[in-house]
PDB file of C-alpha atoms in Angstrom:
ATOM      1  CA  UNK A 223      49.916  -0.729 -39.527  1.00  0.00           C
ATOM      2  CA  UNK A 224      46.416   0.519 -40.029  1.00  0.00           C
ATOM      3  CA  UNK A 225      45.833   4.091 -38.658  1.00  0.00           C
ATOM      4  CA  UNK A 226      42.067   3.882 -38.462  1.00  0.00           C
ATOM      5  CA  UNK A 227      40.332   2.338 -35.574  1.00  0.00           C
ATOM      6  CA  UNK A 228      38.766  -1.006 -35.208  1.00  0.00           C
ATOM      7  CA  UNK A 229      35.422  -1.748 -33.702  1.00  0.00           C
ATOM      8  CA  UNK A 230      35.858  -4.020 -30.995  1.00  0.00           C
ATOM      9  CA  UNK A 231      34.977  -7.916 -31.457  1.00  0.00           C
ATOM     10  CA  UNK A 232      32.694  -7.771 -28.267  1.00  0.00           C
ATOM     11  CA  UNK A 233      30.211  -4.721 -28.176  1.00  0.00           C
ATOM     12  CA  UNK A 234      28.583  -4.212 -24.889  1.00  0.00           C
ATOM     13  CA  UNK A 235      24.808  -3.679 -24.835  1.00  0.00           C
ATOM     14  CA  UNK A 236      22.976  -0.702 -24.961  1.00  0.00           C
ATOM     15  CA  UNK A 237      21.092  -0.187 -21.812  1.00  0.00           C
ATOM     16  CA  UNK A 238      17.383  -1.562 -22.126  1.00  0.00           C
ATOM     17  CA  UNK A 239      14.497   0.693 -20.758  1.00  0.00           C
ATOM     18  CA  UNK A 240      12.549  -1.074 -18.067  1.00  0.00           C
ATOM     19  CA  UNK A 241       9.305  -2.212 -19.292  1.00  0.00           C
ATOM     20  CA  UNK A 242       7.663  -2.204 -15.747  1.00  0.00           C
ATOM     21  CA  UNK A 243       8.403   1.161 -14.744  1.00  0.00           C
ATOM     22  CA  UNK A 244       5.747   3.417 -15.100  1.00  0.00           C
ATOM     23  CA  UNK A 245       7.452   6.831 -13.868  1.00  0.00           C
ATOM     24  CA  UNK A 246       4.329   7.683 -12.032  1.00  0.00           C
ATOM     25  CA  UNK A 247       4.278  10.610  -9.666  1.00  0.00           C
ATOM     26  CA  UNK A 248       3.630  10.130  -6.013  1.00  0.00           C
ATOM     27  CA  UNK A 249       0.437  12.060  -6.264  1.00  0.00           C
ATOM     28  CA  UNK A 250      -0.756   9.048  -8.747  1.00  0.00           C
ATOM     29  CA  UNK A 251      -1.506   7.139  -5.533  1.00  0.00           C
ATOM     30  CA  UNK A 252      -4.334  10.011  -4.532  1.00  0.00           C
ATOM     31  CA  UNK A 253      -6.038   9.441  -7.899  1.00  0.00           C
ATOM     32  CA  UNK A 254      -6.147   5.332  -7.249  1.00  0.00           C
ATOM     33  CA  UNK A 255      -7.977   6.595  -4.042  1.00  0.00           C
ATOM     34  CA  UNK A 256     -10.394   8.569  -5.674  1.00  0.00           C
ATOM     35  CA  UNK A 257     -11.195   5.958  -8.355  1.00  0.00           C
ATOM     36  CA  UNK A 258     -11.673   3.164  -5.241  1.00  0.00           C
ATOM     37  CA  UNK A 259     -13.984   6.017  -3.723  1.00  0.00           C
ATOM     38  CA  UNK A 260     -16.219   6.220  -6.631  1.00  0.00           C
ATOM     39  CA  UNK A 261     -16.351   2.557  -7.494  1.00  0.00           C
ATOM     40  CA  UNK A 262     -17.368   1.967  -3.503  1.00  0.00           C
ATOM     41  CA  UNK A 263     -20.031   4.458  -4.231  1.00  0.00           C
ATOM     42  CA  UNK A 264     -21.449   2.704  -7.460  1.00  0.00           C
ATOM     43  CA  UNK A 265     -23.818   0.008  -5.931  1.00  0.00           C
ATOM     44  CA  UNK A 266     -22.205   0.470  -2.543  1.00  0.00           C
ATOM     45  CA  UNK A 267     -24.496  -1.805  -0.788  1.00  0.00           C
ATOM     46  CA  UNK A 268     -22.406  -5.302  -1.310  1.00  0.00           C
ATOM     47  CA  UNK A 269     -19.389  -3.318  -1.006  1.00  0.00           C
ATOM     48  CA  UNK A 270     -20.297  -1.982   2.337  1.00  0.00           C
ATOM     49  CA  UNK A 271     -21.716  -5.451   3.246  1.00  0.00           C
ATOM     50  CA  UNK A 272     -18.212  -6.801   2.165  1.00  0.00           C
ATOM     51  CA  UNK A 273     -16.564  -3.965   4.641  1.00  0.00           C
ATOM     52  CA  UNK A 274     -18.911  -5.012   7.246  1.00  0.00           C
ATOM     53  CA  UNK A 275     -18.230  -8.808   6.979  1.00  0.00           C
ATOM     54  CA  UNK A 276     -14.309  -8.191   7.278  1.00  0.00           C
ATOM     55  CA  UNK A 277     -15.768  -5.732  10.657  1.00  0.00           C
ATOM     56  CA  UNK A 278     -17.355  -8.567  12.146  1.00  0.00           C
ATOM     57  CA  UNK A 279     -14.914 -11.256  11.309  1.00  0.00           C
ATOM     58  CA  UNK A 280     -12.144  -9.158  12.801  1.00  0.00           C
ATOM     59  CA  UNK A 281     -13.986  -7.806  15.771  1.00  0.00           C
ATOM     60  CA  UNK A 282     -15.004 -11.817  16.590  1.00  0.00           C
ATOM     61  CA  UNK A 283     -11.365 -12.980  15.924  1.00  0.00           C
ATOM     62  CA  UNK A 284     -10.170  -9.833  18.413  1.00  0.00           C
ATOM     63  CA  UNK A 285     -12.857 -11.040  21.235  1.00  0.00           C
ATOM     64  CA  UNK A 286     -12.125 -14.770  21.021  1.00  0.00           C
ATOM     65  CA  UNK A 287      -8.249 -13.761  21.842  1.00  0.00           C
ATOM     66  CA  UNK A 288      -9.342 -11.668  25.155  1.00  0.00           C
ATOM     67  CA  UNK A 289     -11.713 -14.706  25.975  1.00  0.00           C
ATOM     68  CA  UNK A 290      -9.578 -17.380  25.781  1.00  0.00           C
ATOM     69  CA  UNK A 291      -6.653 -15.436  26.790  1.00  0.00           C
ATOM     70  CA  UNK A 292      -4.398 -15.117  24.140  1.00  0.00           C
ATOM     71  CA  UNK A 293      -4.225 -11.762  23.824  1.00  0.00           C
ATOM     72  CA  UNK A 294      -0.605 -12.020  23.371  1.00  0.00           C
ATOM     73  CA  UNK A 295      -1.693 -12.719  19.642  1.00  0.00           C
ATOM     74  CA  UNK A 296      -2.821  -9.265  19.436  1.00  0.00           C
ATOM     75  CA  UNK A 297      -0.095  -6.998  18.267  1.00  0.00           C
ATOM     76  CA  UNK A 298       1.603  -9.769  15.865  1.00  0.00           C
ATOM     77  CA  UNK A 299      -2.204 -10.110  14.841  1.00  0.00           C
ATOM     78  CA  UNK A 300      -2.279  -6.446  13.355  1.00  0.00           C
ATOM     79  CA  UNK A 301       0.495  -6.427  10.993  1.00  0.00           C
ATOM     80  CA  UNK A 302      -0.556  -9.943  10.265  1.00  0.00           C
ATOM     81  CA  UNK A 303      -3.733  -8.157   8.569  1.00  0.00           C
ATOM     82  CA  UNK A 304      -2.025  -6.495   6.727  1.00  0.00           C
ATOM     83  CA  UNK A 305      -0.267  -9.613   4.838  1.00  0.00           C
ATOM     84  CA  UNK A 306      -3.613 -11.329   4.641  1.00  0.00           C
ATOM     85  CA  UNK A 307      -5.280  -8.247   3.239  1.00  0.00           C
ATOM     86  CA  UNK A 308      -4.921  -8.383  -0.190  1.00  0.00           C
ATOM     87  CA  UNK A 309      -6.206 -12.117   0.076  1.00  0.00           C
ATOM     88  CA  UNK A 310      -9.712 -11.065   2.184  1.00  0.00           C
ATOM     89  CA  UNK A 311     -10.151  -8.151  -0.526  1.00  0.00           C
ATOM     90  CA  UNK A 312     -10.269 -10.687  -3.581  1.00  0.00           C
ATOM     91  CA  UNK A 313     -14.209  -9.590  -3.804  1.00  0.00           C
ATOM     92  CA  UNK A 314     -13.633  -6.225  -4.185  1.00  0.00           C
ATOM     93  CA  UNK A 315     -10.979  -6.308  -7.234  1.00  0.00           C
ATOM     94  CA  UNK A 316     -13.902  -8.248  -8.928  1.00  0.00           C
ATOM     95  CA  UNK A 317     -16.470  -5.835  -8.760  1.00  0.00           C
ATOM     96  CA  UNK A 318     -14.275  -2.785  -9.728  1.00  0.00           C
ATOM     97  CA  UNK A 319     -13.213  -5.406 -12.576  1.00  0.00           C
ATOM     98  CA  UNK A 320     -17.121  -5.950 -13.584  1.00  0.00           C
ATOM     99  CA  UNK A 321     -17.365  -2.091 -13.340  1.00  0.00           C
ATOM    100  CA  UNK A 322     -14.895  -1.786 -16.047  1.00  0.00           C
ATOM    101  CA  UNK A 323     -16.980  -3.755 -18.510  1.00  0.00           C
ATOM    102  CA  UNK A 324     -19.960  -1.819 -17.531  1.00  0.00           C
ATOM    103  CA  UNK A 325     -21.451  -5.274 -15.214  1.00  0.00           C
ATOM    104  CA  UNK A 326     -23.024  -4.653 -11.817  1.00  0.00           C
ATOM    105  CA  UNK A 327     -21.934  -7.083  -9.250  1.00  0.00           C
ATOM    106  CA  UNK A 328     -23.916  -8.264  -6.429  1.00  0.00           C
ATOM    107  CA  UNK A 329     -22.468  -9.437  -3.139  1.00  0.00           C
ATOM    108  CA  UNK A 330     -22.745 -12.989  -4.043  1.00  0.00           C
ATOM    109  CA  UNK A 331     -20.458 -12.613  -6.814  1.00  0.00           C
ATOM    110  CA  UNK A 332     -18.102 -11.137  -4.984  1.00  0.00           C
ATOM    111  CA  UNK A 333     -18.184 -13.517  -2.334  1.00  0.00           C
ATOM    112  CA  UNK A 334     -17.806 -16.517  -4.849  1.00  0.00           C
ATOM    113  CA  UNK A 335     -15.529 -15.586  -7.283  1.00  0.00           C
ATOM    114  CA  UNK A 336     -13.996 -17.635 -10.246  1.00  0.00           C
ATOM    115  CA  UNK A 337     -10.293 -16.320 -10.569  1.00  0.00           C
ATOM    116  CA  UNK A 338      -8.737 -17.534 -13.976  1.00  0.00           C
ATOM    117  CA  UNK A 339      -5.710 -19.305 -12.354  1.00  0.00           C
ATOM    118  CA  UNK A 340      -8.496 -21.352 -10.209  1.00  0.00           C
ATOM    119  CA  UNK A 341      -6.810 -23.485  -8.055  1.00  0.00           C
ATOM    120  CA  UNK A 342      -3.559 -21.360  -7.934  1.00  0.00           C
ATOM    121  CA  UNK A 343      -5.145 -18.310  -6.437  1.00  0.00           C
ATOM    122  CA  UNK A 344      -6.125 -21.037  -3.209  1.00  0.00           C
ATOM    123  CA  UNK A 345      -2.095 -21.516  -3.711  1.00  0.00           C
ATOM    124  CA  UNK A 346      -1.623 -18.307  -3.077  1.00  0.00           C
ATOM    125  CA  UNK A 347      -3.994 -17.642  -0.059  1.00  0.00           C
ATOM    126  CA  UNK A 348      -1.785 -20.719   1.390  1.00  0.00           C
ATOM    127  CA  UNK A 349       1.608 -19.195   0.902  1.00  0.00           C
ATOM    128  CA  UNK A 350       0.342 -15.598   2.456  1.00  0.00           C
ATOM    129  CA  UNK A 351      -0.948 -17.517   5.566  1.00  0.00           C
ATOM    130  CA  UNK A 352       2.314 -19.542   6.126  1.00  0.00           C
ATOM    131  CA  UNK A 353       3.738 -15.894   5.594  1.00  0.00           C
ATOM    132  CA  UNK A 354       1.545 -14.616   8.273  1.00  0.00           C
ATOM    133  CA  UNK A 355       2.723 -18.096  10.356  1.00  0.00           C
ATOM    134  CA  UNK A 356       6.101 -17.144  10.073  1.00  0.00           C
ATOM    135  CA  UNK A 357       5.713 -13.713  11.593  1.00  0.00           C
ATOM    136  CA  UNK A 358       3.598 -15.343  14.346  1.00  0.00           C
ATOM    137  CA  UNK A 359       6.828 -17.641  15.208  1.00  0.00           C
ATOM    138  CA  UNK A 360       9.179 -14.590  14.807  1.00  0.00           C
ATOM    139  CA  UNK A 361       6.940 -12.204  17.109  1.00  0.00           C
ATOM    140  CA  UNK A 362       7.097 -15.201  19.987  1.00  0.00           C
ATOM    141  CA  UNK A 363      10.848 -15.998  19.692  1.00  0.00           C
ATOM    142  CA  UNK A 364      11.426 -12.183  19.936  1.00  0.00           C
ATOM    143  CA  UNK A 365       9.038 -12.346  23.084  1.00  0.00           C
ATOM    144  CA  UNK A 366      11.091 -15.053  24.611  1.00  0.00           C
ATOM    145  CA  UNK A 367      14.398 -13.380  23.708  1.00  0.00           C
ATOM    146  CA  UNK A 368      13.246  -9.810  25.283  1.00  0.00           C
ATOM    147  CA  UNK A 369      11.496 -11.467  28.575  1.00  0.00           C
ATOM    148  CA  UNK A 370      12.619 -14.822  28.704  1.00  0.00           C
ATOM    149  CA  UNK A 371      10.428 -17.947  28.996  1.00  0.00           C
ATOM    150  CA  UNK A 372       7.601 -16.845  31.128  1.00  0.00           C
ATOM    151  CA  UNK A 373       3.459 -16.820  30.839  1.00  0.00           C
ATOM    152  CA  UNK A 374       2.191 -13.618  29.281  1.00  0.00           C
ATOM    153  CA  UNK A 375       1.408 -11.062  31.934  1.00  0.00           C
ATOM    154  CA  UNK A 376      -1.824 -10.052  30.131  1.00  0.00           C
ATOM    155  CA  UNK A 377      -2.129  -6.864  27.638  1.00  0.00           C
ATOM    156  CA  UNK A 378      -2.581  -4.198  30.139  1.00  0.00           C
ATOM    157  CA  UNK A 379       0.433  -5.218  32.130  1.00  0.00           C
ATOM    158  CA  UNK A 380       2.382  -5.884  28.483  1.00  0.00           C
ATOM    159  CA  UNK A 381       1.603  -2.232  27.513  1.00  0.00           C
ATOM    160  CA  UNK A 382       2.771  -0.760  30.673  1.00  0.00           C
ATOM    161  CA  UNK A 383       6.074  -2.453  30.447  1.00  0.00           C
ATOM    162  CA  UNK A 384       6.622  -1.947  26.963  1.00  0.00           C
ATOM    163  CA  UNK A 385       6.053   1.867  27.097  1.00  0.00           C
ATOM    164  CA  UNK A 386       7.481   2.315  30.567  1.00  0.00           C
ATOM    165  CA  UNK A 387      10.793  -0.046  30.909  1.00  0.00           C
ATOM    166  CA  UNK A 388      13.638  -0.134  28.767  1.00  0.00           C
ATOM    167  CA  UNK A 389      13.316  -3.840  27.577  1.00  0.00           C
ATOM    168  CA  UNK A 390       9.966  -3.198  26.730  1.00  0.00           C
ATOM    169  CA  UNK A 391      11.324  -0.231  24.518  1.00  0.00           C
ATOM    170  CA  UNK A 392      13.695  -2.625  23.124  1.00  0.00           C
ATOM    171  CA  UNK A 393      10.937  -5.303  22.119  1.00  0.00           C
ATOM    172  CA  UNK A 394       8.761  -2.796  20.155  1.00  0.00           C
ATOM    173  CA  UNK A 395      11.796  -0.987  18.673  1.00  0.00           C
ATOM    174  CA  UNK A 396      12.758  -4.196  17.390  1.00  0.00           C
ATOM    175  CA  UNK A 397       9.687  -6.069  16.830  1.00  0.00           C
ATOM    176  CA  UNK A 398       8.355  -2.927  14.614  1.00  0.00           C
ATOM    177  CA  UNK A 399      11.404  -3.314  12.382  1.00  0.00           C
ATOM    178  CA  UNK A 400      11.021  -7.324  12.018  1.00  0.00           C
ATOM    179  CA  UNK A 401       7.337  -6.663  11.746  1.00  0.00           C
ATOM    180  CA  UNK A 402       7.905  -3.584   9.383  1.00  0.00           C
ATOM    181  CA  UNK A 403       9.833  -6.267   7.122  1.00  0.00           C
ATOM    182  CA  UNK A 404       7.312  -8.837   7.001  1.00  0.00           C
ATOM    183  CA  UNK A 405       4.503  -6.669   6.180  1.00  0.00           C
ATOM    184  CA  UNK A 406       6.376  -4.606   3.558  1.00  0.00           C
ATOM    185  CA  UNK A 407       7.679  -7.830   2.121  1.00  0.00           C
ATOM    186  CA  UNK A 408       3.971  -9.134   2.106  1.00  0.00           C
ATOM    187  CA  UNK A 409       2.635  -6.177   0.488  1.00  0.00           C
ATOM    188  CA  UNK A 410       5.651  -6.375  -2.370  1.00  0.00           C
ATOM    189  CA  UNK A 411       4.666  -9.912  -3.005  1.00  0.00           C
ATOM    190  CA  UNK A 412       0.498  -9.598  -2.479  1.00  0.00           C
ATOM    191  CA  UNK A 413      -0.777  -5.987  -3.438  1.00  0.00           C
ATOM    192  CA  UNK A 414      -0.885  -7.426  -7.465  1.00  0.00           C
ATOM    193  CA  UNK A 415      -0.275 -11.311  -7.097  1.00  0.00           C
ATOM    194  CA  UNK A 416      -4.319 -11.349  -6.207  1.00  0.00           C
ATOM    195  CA  UNK A 417      -5.714  -9.193  -8.991  1.00  0.00           C
ATOM    196  CA  UNK A 418      -3.185 -10.556 -11.420  1.00  0.00           C
ATOM    197  CA  UNK A 419      -4.554 -13.991 -10.892  1.00  0.00           C
ATOM    198  CA  UNK A 420      -8.237 -13.077 -11.000  1.00  0.00           C
ATOM    199  CA  UNK A 421      -7.691 -12.238 -14.876  1.00  0.00           C
ATOM    200  CA  UNK A 422      -4.650 -13.815 -15.961  1.00  0.00           C
ATOM    201  CA  UNK A 423      -3.481 -18.013 -16.083  1.00  0.00           C
ATOM    202  CA  UNK A 424      -0.448 -17.802 -14.325  1.00  0.00           C
ATOM    203  CA  UNK A 425       0.663 -19.571 -11.057  1.00  0.00           C
ATOM    204  CA  UNK A 426       1.104 -18.220  -7.550  1.00  0.00           C
ATOM    205  CA  UNK A 427       4.729 -18.000  -7.459  1.00  0.00           C
ATOM    206  CA  UNK A 428       5.281 -16.177 -10.771  1.00  0.00           C
ATOM    207  CA  UNK A 429       2.486 -13.730  -9.469  1.00  0.00           C
ATOM    208  CA  UNK A 430       4.064 -13.181  -6.596  1.00  0.00           C
ATOM    209  CA  UNK A 431       7.193 -12.363  -8.236  1.00  0.00           C
ATOM    210  CA  UNK A 432       6.208 -10.382 -10.975  1.00  0.00           C
ATOM    211  CA  UNK A 433       4.139  -8.494  -8.174  1.00  0.00           C
ATOM    212  CA  UNK A 434       7.795  -7.985  -6.742  1.00  0.00           C
ATOM    213  CA  UNK A 435       9.182  -6.939  -9.497  1.00  0.00           C
ATOM    214  CA  UNK A 436       6.384  -4.471 -10.601  1.00  0.00           C
ATOM    215  CA  UNK A 437       6.364  -2.772  -6.849  1.00  0.00           C
ATOM    216  CA  UNK A 438      10.415  -2.507  -7.069  1.00  0.00           C
ATOM    217  CA  UNK A 439      10.331  -0.662 -10.448  1.00  0.00           C
ATOM    218  CA  UNK A 440       7.687   1.650  -9.144  1.00  0.00           C
ATOM    219  CA  UNK A 441       9.170   2.143  -5.892  1.00  0.00           C
ATOM    220  CA  UNK A 442       8.794   6.019  -5.145  1.00  0.00           C
ATOM    221  CA  UNK A 443       4.890   5.812  -6.068  1.00  0.00           C
ATOM    222  CA  UNK A 444       3.985   2.427  -3.978  1.00  0.00           C
ATOM    223  CA  UNK A 445       5.805   3.640  -1.116  1.00  0.00           C
ATOM    224  CA  UNK A 446       3.508   6.502  -1.051  1.00  0.00           C
ATOM    225  CA  UNK A 447       0.646   3.925  -1.377  1.00  0.00           C
ATOM    226  CA  UNK A 448       1.913   1.723   1.139  1.00  0.00           C
ATOM    227  CA  UNK A 449       2.198   4.972   3.506  1.00  0.00           C
ATOM    228  CA  UNK A 450      -1.644   5.445   2.747  1.00  0.00           C
ATOM    229  CA  UNK A 451      -2.814   2.044   3.507  1.00  0.00           C
ATOM    230  CA  UNK A 452      -0.982   1.752   6.509  1.00  0.00           C
ATOM    231  CA  UNK A 453      -2.457   5.242   7.413  1.00  0.00           C
ATOM    232  CA  UNK A 454      -5.997   4.339   7.071  1.00  0.00           C
ATOM    233  CA  UNK A 455      -5.713   1.411   8.594  1.00  0.00           C
ATOM    234  CA  UNK A 456      -4.305   3.266  11.846  1.00  0.00           C
ATOM    235  CA  UNK A 457      -7.574   5.042  11.503  1.00  0.00           C
ATOM    236  CA  UNK A 458      -9.692   1.832  11.536  1.00  0.00           C
ATOM    237  CA  UNK A 459      -7.937   0.603  14.276  1.00  0.00           C
ATOM    238  CA  UNK A 460      -8.625   4.208  16.566  1.00  0.00           C
ATOM    239  CA  UNK A 461     -12.032   3.816  15.685  1.00  0.00           C
ATOM    240  CA  UNK A 462     -12.136   0.281  17.488  1.00  0.00           C
ATOM    241  CA  UNK A 463     -12.027  -1.395  13.933  1.00  0.00           C
ATOM    242  CA  UNK A 464     -15.557  -0.044  12.827  1.00  0.00           C
ATOM    243  CA  UNK A 465     -13.903   2.365  10.194  1.00  0.00           C
ATOM    244  CA  UNK A 466     -13.096  -1.360   8.512  1.00  0.00           C
ATOM    245  CA  UNK A 467     -16.689  -1.127   6.954  1.00  0.00           C
ATOM    246  CA  UNK A 468     -15.795   1.571   4.661  1.00  0.00           C
ATOM    247  CA  UNK A 469     -11.963   1.810   4.859  1.00  0.00           C
ATOM    248  CA  UNK A 470     -11.568  -2.072   3.655  1.00  0.00           C
ATOM    249  CA  UNK A 471     -13.806  -1.667   0.639  1.00  0.00           C
ATOM    250  CA  UNK A 472     -12.290   1.560  -0.076  1.00  0.00           C
ATOM    251  CA  UNK A 473      -8.713   0.326  -0.074  1.00  0.00           C
ATOM    252  CA  UNK A 474      -9.840  -3.014  -1.982  1.00  0.00           C
ATOM    253  CA  UNK A 475     -11.303  -1.097  -4.877  1.00  0.00           C
ATOM    254  CA  UNK A 476      -8.231   1.096  -5.049  1.00  0.00           C
ATOM    255  CA  UNK A 477      -5.770  -1.777  -5.084  1.00  0.00           C
ATOM    256  CA  UNK A 478      -7.360  -2.912  -8.004  1.00  0.00           C
ATOM    257  CA  UNK A 479      -6.581   0.923  -9.995  1.00  0.00           C
ATOM    258  CA  UNK A 480      -2.971   0.693  -8.875  1.00  0.00           C
ATOM    259  CA  UNK A 481      -2.866  -2.925 -10.634  1.00  0.00           C
ATOM    260  CA  UNK A 482      -4.499  -1.480 -13.710  1.00  0.00           C
ATOM    261  CA  UNK A 483      -2.464   1.581 -13.796  1.00  0.00           C
ATOM    262  CA  UNK A 484       1.172  -0.620 -13.505  1.00  0.00           C
ATOM    263  CA  UNK A 485       0.517  -4.095 -14.797  1.00  0.00           C
ATOM    264  CA  UNK A 486       1.077  -2.504 -18.444  1.00  0.00           C
ATOM    265  CA  UNK A 487       4.240  -0.747 -19.526  1.00  0.00           C
ATOM    266  CA  UNK A 488       4.746   0.730 -22.778  1.00  0.00           C
ATOM    267  CA  UNK A 489       1.701  -0.947 -24.138  1.00  0.00           C
ATOM    268  CA  UNK A 490       3.855  -4.456 -23.326  1.00  0.00           C
ATOM    269  CA  UNK A 491       2.153  -6.952 -21.290  1.00  0.00           C
ATOM    270  CA  UNK A 492       4.313  -8.056 -18.120  1.00  0.00           C
ATOM    271  CA  UNK A 493       2.836 -11.065 -17.406  1.00  0.00           C
ATOM    272  CA  UNK A 494       3.715 -14.986 -17.973  1.00  0.00           C
ATOM    273  CA  UNK A 495       0.856 -16.486 -20.079  1.00  0.00           C
ATOM    274  CA  UNK A 496       0.962 -20.181 -19.730  1.00  0.00           C
ATOM    275  CA  UNK A 497      -0.835 -22.153 -22.059  1.00  0.00           C
TER     276      UNK A 497
END
């Protein structure tokens, strides 16, 4: 019988480093915000006009909800704005991308963007829109489960009911949890997908999957960044949406810098590039 040890036939694989993890400190999110602020004020007119257009469209949608007595859409639509925000900000990503190349971008260049992924970018928009519609359906179902099948009492009465009754508190807590899950999922699959498709040739589902992987691999800093996004959006709401004129372009430009910071890991591209 041999006295020396024999190596096993199957050797367990060595742990591999996560090439998508950047191990960035939470304070990096503030650096992205500063970079976004810098991009905003470099040739600021197109960015501010972009923000003004987003504010005008948002104000028109809110006015239409109350004008045509469909104000029950209002609260779910606030979460939906976070779902569609990454798509709406495409022109701001384009401006930041061109600034990196030393080019100036006018408002027309920000509106009529030609993503490298072409029609797949449109498909991504449709997927995010479907996610938004799914959240709307879920919100109506939650209301029906708590209040029964009866007409919406009106926004003012609904607010009073939500904050003064047990059923209202239950609806508020449950809706916030489920709406938060929808918003978190939409943030994870969308925050890097559209910037990626702007300059990478890939399909929508691959871009969404990679975006979620990058967010999960850099969860600490991305949670901090998500909190900043929600906080600034709350500020915009408190200003009657007027704050969107500056806050939306700021977040759009900053999101591009977050994408730039996380998309490359240890010098290796993490993107799928079809032929």
